[in-house]
Short mmCIF file of C-alpha atoms and ligand atoms in Angstrom, two decimals:
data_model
loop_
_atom_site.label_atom_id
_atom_site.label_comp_id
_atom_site.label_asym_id
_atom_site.label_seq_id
_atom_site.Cartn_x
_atom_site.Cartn_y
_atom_site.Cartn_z
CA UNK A 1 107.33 191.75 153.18
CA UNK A 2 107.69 188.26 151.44
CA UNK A 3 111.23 187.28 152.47
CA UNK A 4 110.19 187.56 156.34
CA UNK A 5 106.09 185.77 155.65
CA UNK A 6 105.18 183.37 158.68
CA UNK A 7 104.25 180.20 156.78
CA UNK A 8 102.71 177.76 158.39
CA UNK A 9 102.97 173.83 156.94
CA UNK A 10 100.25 171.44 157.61
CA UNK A 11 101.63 168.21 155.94
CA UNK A 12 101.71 164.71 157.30
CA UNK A 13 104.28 163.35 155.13
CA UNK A 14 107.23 163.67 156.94
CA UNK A 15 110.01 163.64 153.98
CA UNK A 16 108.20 166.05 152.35
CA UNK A 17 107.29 168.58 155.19
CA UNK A 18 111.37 168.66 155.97
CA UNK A 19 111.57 169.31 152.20
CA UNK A 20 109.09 172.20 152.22
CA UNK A 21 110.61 173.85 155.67
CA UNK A 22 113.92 173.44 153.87
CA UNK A 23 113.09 175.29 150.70
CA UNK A 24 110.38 178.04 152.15
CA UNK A 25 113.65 178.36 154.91
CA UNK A 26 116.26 179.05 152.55
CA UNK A 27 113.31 181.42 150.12
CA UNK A 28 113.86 183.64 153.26
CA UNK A 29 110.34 182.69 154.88
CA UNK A 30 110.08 181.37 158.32
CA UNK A 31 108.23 178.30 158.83
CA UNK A 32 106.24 176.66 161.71
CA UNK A 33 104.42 173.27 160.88
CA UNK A 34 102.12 170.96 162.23
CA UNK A 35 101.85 167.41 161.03
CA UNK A 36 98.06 167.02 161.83
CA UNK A 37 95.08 169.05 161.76
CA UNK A 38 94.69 169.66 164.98
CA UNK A 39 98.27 171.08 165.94
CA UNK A 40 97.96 173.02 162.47
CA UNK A 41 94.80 175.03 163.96
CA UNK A 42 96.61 175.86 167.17
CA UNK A 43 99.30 176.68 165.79
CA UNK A 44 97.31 178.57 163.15
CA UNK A 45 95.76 180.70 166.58
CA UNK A 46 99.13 180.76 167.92
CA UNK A 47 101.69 181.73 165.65
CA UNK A 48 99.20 183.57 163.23
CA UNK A 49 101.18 183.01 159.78
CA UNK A 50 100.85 184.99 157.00
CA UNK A 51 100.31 182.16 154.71
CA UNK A 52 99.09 178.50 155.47
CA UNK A 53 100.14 175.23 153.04
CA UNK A 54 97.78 172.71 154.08
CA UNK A 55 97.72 169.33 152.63
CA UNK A 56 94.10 167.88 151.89
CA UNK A 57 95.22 164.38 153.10
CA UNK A 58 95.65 164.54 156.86
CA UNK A 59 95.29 162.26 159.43
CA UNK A 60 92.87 163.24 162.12
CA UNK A 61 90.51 165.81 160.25
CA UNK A 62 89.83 166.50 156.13
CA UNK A 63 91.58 169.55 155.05
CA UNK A 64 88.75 170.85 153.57
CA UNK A 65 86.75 170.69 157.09
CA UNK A 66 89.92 172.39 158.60
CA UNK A 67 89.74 175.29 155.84
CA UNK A 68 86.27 176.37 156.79
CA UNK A 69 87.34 176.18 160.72
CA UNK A 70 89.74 178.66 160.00
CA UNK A 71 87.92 180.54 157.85
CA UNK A 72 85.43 181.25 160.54
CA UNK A 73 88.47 183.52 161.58
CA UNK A 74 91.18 183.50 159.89
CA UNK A 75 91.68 186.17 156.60
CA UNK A 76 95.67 184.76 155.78
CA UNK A 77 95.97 183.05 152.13
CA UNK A 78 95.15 179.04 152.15
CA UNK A 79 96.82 176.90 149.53
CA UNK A 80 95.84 173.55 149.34
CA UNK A 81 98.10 170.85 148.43
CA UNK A 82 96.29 167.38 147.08
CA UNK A 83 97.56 164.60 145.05
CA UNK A 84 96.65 164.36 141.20
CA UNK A 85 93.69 163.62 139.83
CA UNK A 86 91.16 164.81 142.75
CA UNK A 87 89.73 167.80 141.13
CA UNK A 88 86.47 167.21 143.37
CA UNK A 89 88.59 167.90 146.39
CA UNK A 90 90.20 171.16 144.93
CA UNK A 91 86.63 172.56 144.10
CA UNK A 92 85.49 171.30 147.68
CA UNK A 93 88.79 173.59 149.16
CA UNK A 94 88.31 176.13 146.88
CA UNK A 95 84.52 176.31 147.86
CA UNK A 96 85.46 175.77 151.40
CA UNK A 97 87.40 179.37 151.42
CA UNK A 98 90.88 178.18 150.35
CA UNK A 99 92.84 181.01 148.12
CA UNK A 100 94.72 178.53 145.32
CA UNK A 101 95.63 174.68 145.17
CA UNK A 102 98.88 173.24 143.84
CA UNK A 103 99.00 169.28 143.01
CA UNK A 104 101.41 166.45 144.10
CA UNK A 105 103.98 166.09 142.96
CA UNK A 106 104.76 170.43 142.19
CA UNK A 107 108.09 172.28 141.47
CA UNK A 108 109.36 174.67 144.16
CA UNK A 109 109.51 177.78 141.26
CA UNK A 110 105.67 177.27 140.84
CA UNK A 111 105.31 177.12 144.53
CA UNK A 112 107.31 179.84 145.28
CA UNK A 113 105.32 181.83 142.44
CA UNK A 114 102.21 180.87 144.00
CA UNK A 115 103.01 181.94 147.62
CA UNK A 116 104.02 184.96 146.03
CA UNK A 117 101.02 185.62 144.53
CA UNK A 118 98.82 184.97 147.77
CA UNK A 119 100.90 186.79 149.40
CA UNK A 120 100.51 189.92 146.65
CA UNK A 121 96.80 189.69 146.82
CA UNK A 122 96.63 189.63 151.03
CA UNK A 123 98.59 192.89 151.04
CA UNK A 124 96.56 194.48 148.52
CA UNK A 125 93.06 193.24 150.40
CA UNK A 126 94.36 195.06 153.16
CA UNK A 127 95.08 198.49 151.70
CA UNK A 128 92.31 200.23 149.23
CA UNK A 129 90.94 198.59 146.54
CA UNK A 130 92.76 199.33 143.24
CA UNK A 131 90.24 201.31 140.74
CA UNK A 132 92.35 200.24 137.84
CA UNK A 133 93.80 197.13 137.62
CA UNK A 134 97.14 196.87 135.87
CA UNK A 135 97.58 192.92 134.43
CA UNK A 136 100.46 193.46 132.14
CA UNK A 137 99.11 193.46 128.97
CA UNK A 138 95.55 194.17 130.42
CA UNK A 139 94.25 197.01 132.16
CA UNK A 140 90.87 197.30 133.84
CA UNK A 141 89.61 200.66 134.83
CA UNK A 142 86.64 199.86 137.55
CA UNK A 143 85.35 203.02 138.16
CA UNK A 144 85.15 203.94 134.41
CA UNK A 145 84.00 200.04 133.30
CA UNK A 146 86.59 200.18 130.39
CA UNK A 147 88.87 197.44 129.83
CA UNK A 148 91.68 197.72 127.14
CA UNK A 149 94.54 195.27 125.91
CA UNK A 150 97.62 196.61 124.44
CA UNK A 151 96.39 199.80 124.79
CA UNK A 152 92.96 199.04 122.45
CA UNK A 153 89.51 199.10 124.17
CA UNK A 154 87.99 195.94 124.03
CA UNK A 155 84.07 196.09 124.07
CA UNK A 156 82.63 193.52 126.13
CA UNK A 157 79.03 192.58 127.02
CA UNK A 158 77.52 193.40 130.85
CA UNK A 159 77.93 189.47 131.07
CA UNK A 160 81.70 189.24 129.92
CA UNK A 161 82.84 192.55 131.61
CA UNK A 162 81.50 191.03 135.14
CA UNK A 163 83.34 187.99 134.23
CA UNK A 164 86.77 189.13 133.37
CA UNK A 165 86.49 192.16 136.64
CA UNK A 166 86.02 189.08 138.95
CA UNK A 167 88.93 187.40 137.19
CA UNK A 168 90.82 190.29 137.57
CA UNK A 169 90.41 191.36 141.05
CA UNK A 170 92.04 187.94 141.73
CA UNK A 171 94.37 187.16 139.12
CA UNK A 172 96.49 184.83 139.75
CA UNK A 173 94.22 182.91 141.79
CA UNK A 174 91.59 179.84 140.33
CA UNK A 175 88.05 180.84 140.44
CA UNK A 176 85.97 177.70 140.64
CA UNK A 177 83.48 177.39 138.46
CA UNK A 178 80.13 177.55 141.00
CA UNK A 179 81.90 180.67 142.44
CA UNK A 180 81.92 182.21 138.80
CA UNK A 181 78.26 181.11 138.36
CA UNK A 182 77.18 182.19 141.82
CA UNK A 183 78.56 185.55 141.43
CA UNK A 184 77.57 186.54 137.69
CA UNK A 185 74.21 184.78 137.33
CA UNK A 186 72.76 184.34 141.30
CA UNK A 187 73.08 181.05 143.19
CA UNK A 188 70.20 179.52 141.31
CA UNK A 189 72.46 179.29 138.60
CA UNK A 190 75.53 177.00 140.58
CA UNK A 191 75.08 174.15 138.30
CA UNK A 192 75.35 175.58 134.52
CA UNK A 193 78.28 175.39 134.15
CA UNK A 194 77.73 175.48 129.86
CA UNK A 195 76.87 179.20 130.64
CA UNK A 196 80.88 179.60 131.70
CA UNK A 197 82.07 177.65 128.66
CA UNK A 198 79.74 179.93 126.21
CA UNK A 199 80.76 183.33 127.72
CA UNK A 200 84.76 182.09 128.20
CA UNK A 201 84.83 181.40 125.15
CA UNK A 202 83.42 184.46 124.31
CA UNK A 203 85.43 186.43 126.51
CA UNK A 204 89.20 184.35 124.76
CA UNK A 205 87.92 185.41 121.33
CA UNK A 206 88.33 188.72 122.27
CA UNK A 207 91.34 188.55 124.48
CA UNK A 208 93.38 185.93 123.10
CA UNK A 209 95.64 185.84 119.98
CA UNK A 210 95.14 182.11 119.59
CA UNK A 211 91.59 180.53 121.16
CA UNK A 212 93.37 176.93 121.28
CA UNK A 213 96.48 178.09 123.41
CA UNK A 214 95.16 180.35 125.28
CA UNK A 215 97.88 183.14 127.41
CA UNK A 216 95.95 184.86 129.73
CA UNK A 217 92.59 183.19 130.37
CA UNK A 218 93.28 179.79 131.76
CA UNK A 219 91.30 177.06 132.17
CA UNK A 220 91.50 174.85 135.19
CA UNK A 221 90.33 171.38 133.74
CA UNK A 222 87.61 170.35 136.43
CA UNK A 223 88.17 173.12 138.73
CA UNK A 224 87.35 176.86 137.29
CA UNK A 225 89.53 179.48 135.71
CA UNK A 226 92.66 181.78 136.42
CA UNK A 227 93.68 184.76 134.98
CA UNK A 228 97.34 184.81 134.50
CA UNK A 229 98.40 187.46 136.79
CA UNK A 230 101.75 189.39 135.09
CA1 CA B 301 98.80 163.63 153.48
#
């Protein structure tokens, strides 16, 4: 399924557009692109890619006001490209209906391990939801609420289990943190964000070997949290 993937390139940057179309070409995936906004939407309606790599930074329309166009429609992964430093802009993308963000300048592996991962996740939307979610080393059993790591049940409050589910349905993939607070604790609750670093923390004690480096809960400094998906 990867190795034929439409992906469609909305970049502006010309070097690095023939860059991307070279690399995602020889990864086996075809590639249209579009160096503006506009010819990315139509060819977004046209060509209807499996994956779209848009770059925030366009000339004739914000990316993030192009993400929620297509997401009136459009169900394919988003990643979002932006230079460094701009984690306003990611949590605008991410809010906006984008799927994952990678930052200028980024390594083709970790591209290529995050178009993977979109790609992973689109498949599995489409087919039936999973009731037990295999993560490597963690395995989350939906239907009986029981979550265990090497094998050992870990007991988790109502507050932490709902956390690490959403996690877990998209691992691999940043949460932000007002969709995390929006979805555990009601959209009053969009701005308390001290709630997530509480109950994270919480969550890493009982998940990770070492709190300080943490393996499999990630934080996204400014942005939200990812579950390493492997
Ligand atoms: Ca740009």
């Amino acid at each position: 399924m990867t190795s034929s993937a439409t992906v469609l390139i909305v970049e502006d940057e010309v070097p690095l557009r023939r860059f991307l179309r070279a690399s995602l070409g020889s990864a086996g995936f075809r590639v249209v692109e579009a160096g503006t906004a506009q010819e990315g939407f139509s060819l977004a309606t046209s060509h209807n890619p499996e994956l779209i790599l848009l770059d925030l930074g366009l000339p004739d329309e914000d990316g993030v006001s192009l993400t929620r166009r297509l997401r009136e429609w459009a169900r394919m992964p988003i990643i979002v490209v932006s230079a460094q430093g701009r984690e306003a802009r990611k949590v605008e993308a991410l809010d906006a209906g984008a799927d994952d963000f990678l930052t200028k300048p980024f390594g083709m592996n970790e591209l290529l391990a995050r178009l993977r991962v979109a790609l992973r996740h689109a498949a599995q939307l489409g087919g039936q939801p999973s009731p037990v979610l295999e993560l490597g080393r963690l395995t989350v059993d939906l239907a009986r609420r029981e979550v265990t790591l090497d094998g050992q049940e870990l007991h988790l409050t109502p507050i932490e289990y709902r956390l690490l589910t959403l996690l877990a349905q998209h691992a691999g993939k940043v949460l932000t943190h007002s969709f995390l607070l929006r979805e555990v604790w009601g959209p009053g609750h969009v701005e308390h964000t001290h709630y997530l670093r509480v109950y994270m923390a919480q969550l890493r004690r009982k998940l990770e070997a070492d709190t300080t480096r943490p393996k499999l809960l990630k934080t996204e400094p400014g942005v939200g949290y990812r579950l390493k998906d492997d």
